[in-house]
CSV table of C-alpha atoms in Angstrom, one decimal:
chain,number,residue,atom,x,y,z
A,730,MET,CA,2.2,-83.7,164.0
A,731,THR,CA,3.1,-86.7,166.4
A,732,SER,CA,2.8,-86.6,170.3
A,733,GLU,CA,6.5,-86.4,170.5
A,734,GLN,CA,6.6,-83.3,168.5
A,735,THR,CA,3.8,-81.5,170.9
A,736,PRO,CA,4.9,-81.8,174.5
A,737,ASP,CA,1.2,-80.7,175.6
A,738,ALA,CA,-0.6,-83.4,174.1
A,739,PRO,CA,-1.5,-86.3,175.9
A,740,ARG,CA,0.1,-89.9,175.0
A,741,THR,CA,-2.0,-92.5,174.4
A,742,GLY,CA,-1.5,-96.0,173.0
A,743,ARG,CA,1.7,-97.2,171.7
A,744,ALA,CA,3.4,-93.6,171.9
A,745,ALA,CA,2.8,-93.8,175.5
A,746,ARG,CA,4.8,-96.9,176.3
A,747,SER,CA,7.5,-96.3,173.7
A,748,GLY,CA,9.8,-93.8,175.3
A,749,PRO,CA,10.3,-91.0,177.5
A,750,PRO,CA,8.2,-87.7,177.1
A,751,ALA,CA,9.4,-85.1,174.5
A,752,GLN,CA,11.3,-82.4,176.1
A,753,ASP,CA,11.1,-78.6,175.4
A,754,SER,CA,14.2,-77.1,173.9
A,755,GLU,CA,15.3,-75.4,177.1
A,756,THR,CA,15.1,-78.4,179.1
A,757,ALA,CA,17.2,-80.5,176.4
A,758,THR,CA,19.9,-78.0,176.4
A,759,THR,CA,20.5,-77.7,180.1
A,760,GLY,CA,20.4,-81.2,181.0
A,761,PRO,CA,23.6,-83.3,181.9
A,762,ALA,CA,23.8,-84.8,178.6
A,763,ALA,CA,24.2,-81.3,176.8
A,764,ARG,CA,27.5,-80.9,178.6
A,765,ALA,CA,30.0,-79.9,175.9
A,766,ARG,CA,33.1,-81.8,176.2
A,767,PRO,CA,36.2,-79.3,175.6
A,768,ARG,CA,38.8,-79.7,173.0
A,769,ARG,CA,41.5,-80.3,175.8
A,770,LEU,CA,39.5,-83.2,177.5
A,771,THR,CA,39.3,-84.6,173.9
A,772,TYR,CA,43.2,-84.4,173.4
A,773,ALA,CA,43.9,-85.8,176.8
A,774,ALA,CA,41.8,-88.8,176.1
A,775,ALA,CA,43.3,-89.4,172.7
A,776,LEU,CA,46.7,-89.3,174.3
A,777,VAL,CA,45.8,-91.6,177.0
A,778,ALA,CA,44.2,-94.0,174.6
A,779,LEU,CA,47.5,-93.8,172.6
A,780,GLU,CA,49.3,-95.0,175.5
A,781,GLY,CA,47.0,-97.5,176.2
A,782,LEU,CA,47.2,-98.8,172.4
A,783,ALA,CA,51.0,-98.6,172.6
A,784,LEU,CA,51.1,-101.1,175.7
A,785,VAL,CA,48.6,-103.5,173.8
A,786,VAL,CA,51.0,-103.4,171.0
A,787,ALA,CA,54.2,-103.8,173.1
A,788,GLY,CA,52.4,-106.7,175.1
A,789,LEU,CA,51.6,-108.5,172.0
A,790,TRP,CA,54.9,-108.1,170.5
A,791,MET,CA,56.6,-109.6,173.7
A,792,LEU,CA,53.9,-112.3,173.5
A,793,VAL,CA,54.8,-113.2,169.9
A,794,LEU,CA,58.5,-113.3,170.8
A,795,GLY,CA,57.8,-115.4,173.8
A,796,VAL,CA,55.9,-117.9,171.9
A,797,ALA,CA,58.0,-118.0,168.9
A,798,GLY,CA,60.9,-118.9,171.2
A,799,ASP,CA,63.1,-115.8,169.9
A,800,SER,CA,63.2,-114.5,173.4
A,801,ASP,CA,66.0,-115.5,175.9
A,802,ASP,CA,63.5,-116.4,178.4
A,803,ARG,CA,60.3,-117.6,177.0
A,804,GLN,CA,58.2,-117.4,180.3
A,805,GLN,CA,59.5,-114.2,181.2
A,806,ALA,CA,58.5,-112.7,177.7
A,807,VAL,CA,55.1,-114.4,177.9
A,808,THR,CA,54.6,-113.1,181.4
A,809,GLY,CA,55.5,-109.5,180.3
A,810,GLY,CA,53.5,-109.6,177.4
A,811,ILE,CA,50.5,-110.7,179.3
A,812,THR,CA,51.0,-107.9,182.0
A,813,LEU,CA,51.3,-105.1,179.5
A,814,VAL,CA,48.2,-106.2,177.7
A,815,VAL,CA,46.4,-106.2,181.2
A,816,LEU,CA,47.9,-103.2,182.3
A,817,ALA,CA,46.7,-101.5,178.9
A,818,LEU,CA,43.1,-101.7,180.1
A,819,LEU,CA,43.7,-98.8,182.7
A,820,PRO,CA,44.4,-96.1,180.2
A,821,LEU,CA,41.9,-97.3,177.6
A,822,LEU,CA,39.2,-97.6,180.0
A,823,ALA,CA,40.3,-94.3,181.4
A,824,ALA,CA,40.2,-92.7,177.9
A,825,ARG,CA,36.8,-93.9,177.3
A,826,GLY,CA,35.5,-92.5,180.6
A,827,LEU,CA,37.0,-89.2,179.7
A,828,LEU,CA,35.1,-89.1,176.3
A,829,ALA,CA,32.3,-89.7,178.2
A,830,LEU,CA,32.6,-87.0,180.6
A,831,ARG,CA,32.8,-89.4,183.8
A,832,SER,CA,34.4,-87.8,186.5
A,833,TRP,CA,36.1,-91.0,187.9
A,834,SER,CA,38.2,-91.5,184.8
A,835,ARG,CA,40.8,-88.5,185.4
A,836,GLY,CA,42.3,-90.4,188.3
A,837,PRO,CA,43.4,-93.4,186.7
A,838,ALA,CA,44.6,-91.4,183.4
A,839,VAL,CA,46.5,-89.3,185.8
A,840,ILE,CA,48.0,-92.3,187.4
A,841,THR,CA,49.2,-93.5,183.9
A,842,GLN,CA,50.9,-90.5,183.3
A,843,ILE,CA,52.5,-90.3,186.7
A,844,LEU,CA,53.8,-94.1,186.1
A,845,ALA,CA,54.8,-93.4,182.5
A,846,LEU,CA,57.4,-90.6,183.6
A,847,PRO,CA,60.1,-92.9,185.4
A,848,VAL,CA,59.4,-95.6,182.3
A,849,ALA,CA,60.5,-92.6,179.9
A,850,TYR,CA,63.3,-91.5,182.1
A,851,ASN,CA,64.7,-95.0,182.1
A,852,LEU,CA,64.3,-95.3,178.3
A,853,LEU,CA,66.2,-91.9,178.0
A,854,GLN,CA,68.9,-93.4,180.3
A,855,ALA,CA,69.3,-96.5,177.6
A,856,ASP,CA,72.1,-96.3,174.9
A,857,SER,CA,70.0,-97.4,172.2
A,858,VAL,CA,67.2,-96.9,169.9
A,859,ALA,CA,64.7,-96.6,173.2
A,860,ILE,CA,65.8,-92.9,173.6
A,861,PRO,CA,63.6,-91.7,171.1
A,862,ALA,CA,60.9,-93.8,172.5
A,863,GLY,CA,61.6,-92.2,176.0
A,864,ILE,CA,61.5,-88.7,174.3
A,865,VAL,CA,58.3,-89.4,172.8
A,866,LEU,CA,56.7,-90.9,176.0
A,867,GLY,CA,58.0,-88.3,178.3
A,868,VAL,CA,56.6,-85.7,175.9
A,869,VAL,CA,53.0,-87.4,175.8
A,870,ALA,CA,53.0,-87.8,179.5
A,871,ILE,CA,53.7,-84.4,180.3
A,872,ALA,CA,51.2,-83.0,177.9
A,873,ALA,CA,48.5,-85.2,179.0
A,874,LEU,CA,49.2,-84.5,182.5
A,875,VAL,CA,48.9,-80.8,181.6
A,876,LEU,CA,45.5,-81.3,179.8
A,877,LEU,CA,44.2,-83.4,182.5
A,878,VAL,CA,44.7,-80.9,185.3
A,879,ASN,CA,43.5,-78.0,183.2
A,880,ARG,CA,40.6,-75.8,184.7
A,881,GLU,CA,38.5,-76.4,181.6
A,882,THR,CA,38.9,-80.1,182.0
A,883,THR,CA,38.2,-80.4,185.7
A,884,ARG,CA,35.0,-78.2,185.2
A,885,ALA,CA,33.7,-80.2,182.3
A,886,LEU,CA,34.0,-83.5,184.3
A,887,GLY,CA,32.4,-82.0,187.2
A,888,ILE,CA,35.3,-82.1,189.8
A,889,ARG,CA,35.4,-79.7,192.5
A,890,GLY,CA,38.6,-78.6,194.2
A,891,PRO,CA,39.5,-78.8,197.9
A,892,GLY,CA,37.2,-76.7,200.0
A,893,ARG,CA,34.6,-76.6,197.2
A,894,ALA,CA,32.7,-79.4,198.7
A,895,GLN,CA,30.8,-77.1,201.0
A,896,ASP,CA,29.3,-75.0,198.0
A,897,GLU,CA,26.9,-78.0,197.2
A,898,GLU,CA,23.6,-78.3,199.1
A,899,PRO,CA,23.5,-80.8,201.8
A,900,PRO,CA,21.3,-83.8,201.5
A,901,ALA,CA,17.8,-83.7,202.5
A,902,GLY,CA,17.0,-83.6,206.2
A,903,GLN,CA,20.5,-82.2,207.0
A,904,HIS,CA,21.5,-78.7,208.0
A,905,ARG,CA,25.2,-77.2,207.2
A,906,GLY,CA,27.5,-77.7,209.9
A,907,ALA,CA,25.4,-80.6,211.1
A,908,GLY,CA,27.5,-83.4,212.8
A,909,ARG,CA,30.2,-81.2,213.5
A,910,LYS,CA,31.7,-80.3,216.8
């Protein structure tokens, strides 16, 4: 047995400097890394990442058209393409944060869905092949919103609703109600 397998054994030499001490099975399963990611959160992250990838593809397509000169206005196509690629960073980073169970990531993901709804509506108003794209975008945005505001998702991300902040303990040295008048 090594010193990593026996937590009671003193760690000496190289093993003492090579990493954190071994944890018992109870500590290992109750730590923050042991939080399970609900399936709904994984699905939401996948939908948000899909939207981000679609923005990257659309942006690169606009850039290619602008650089190749097939566009009516080259400068507008290049600017639009760069803008879409940069905007794609928001949902892509949010999706990564959702997969890593970071509570900050839900905000950008929800904002992306809210911004996608008017875009979907405008695509539905077009008399072209954009109508199916509007339908898909609308369905994806609504599905992602439902998944992001789900109770299981908010619990997994550690997000508390309004009025629940008082359930947590105050910082050391402060008492409940201190500072209120």
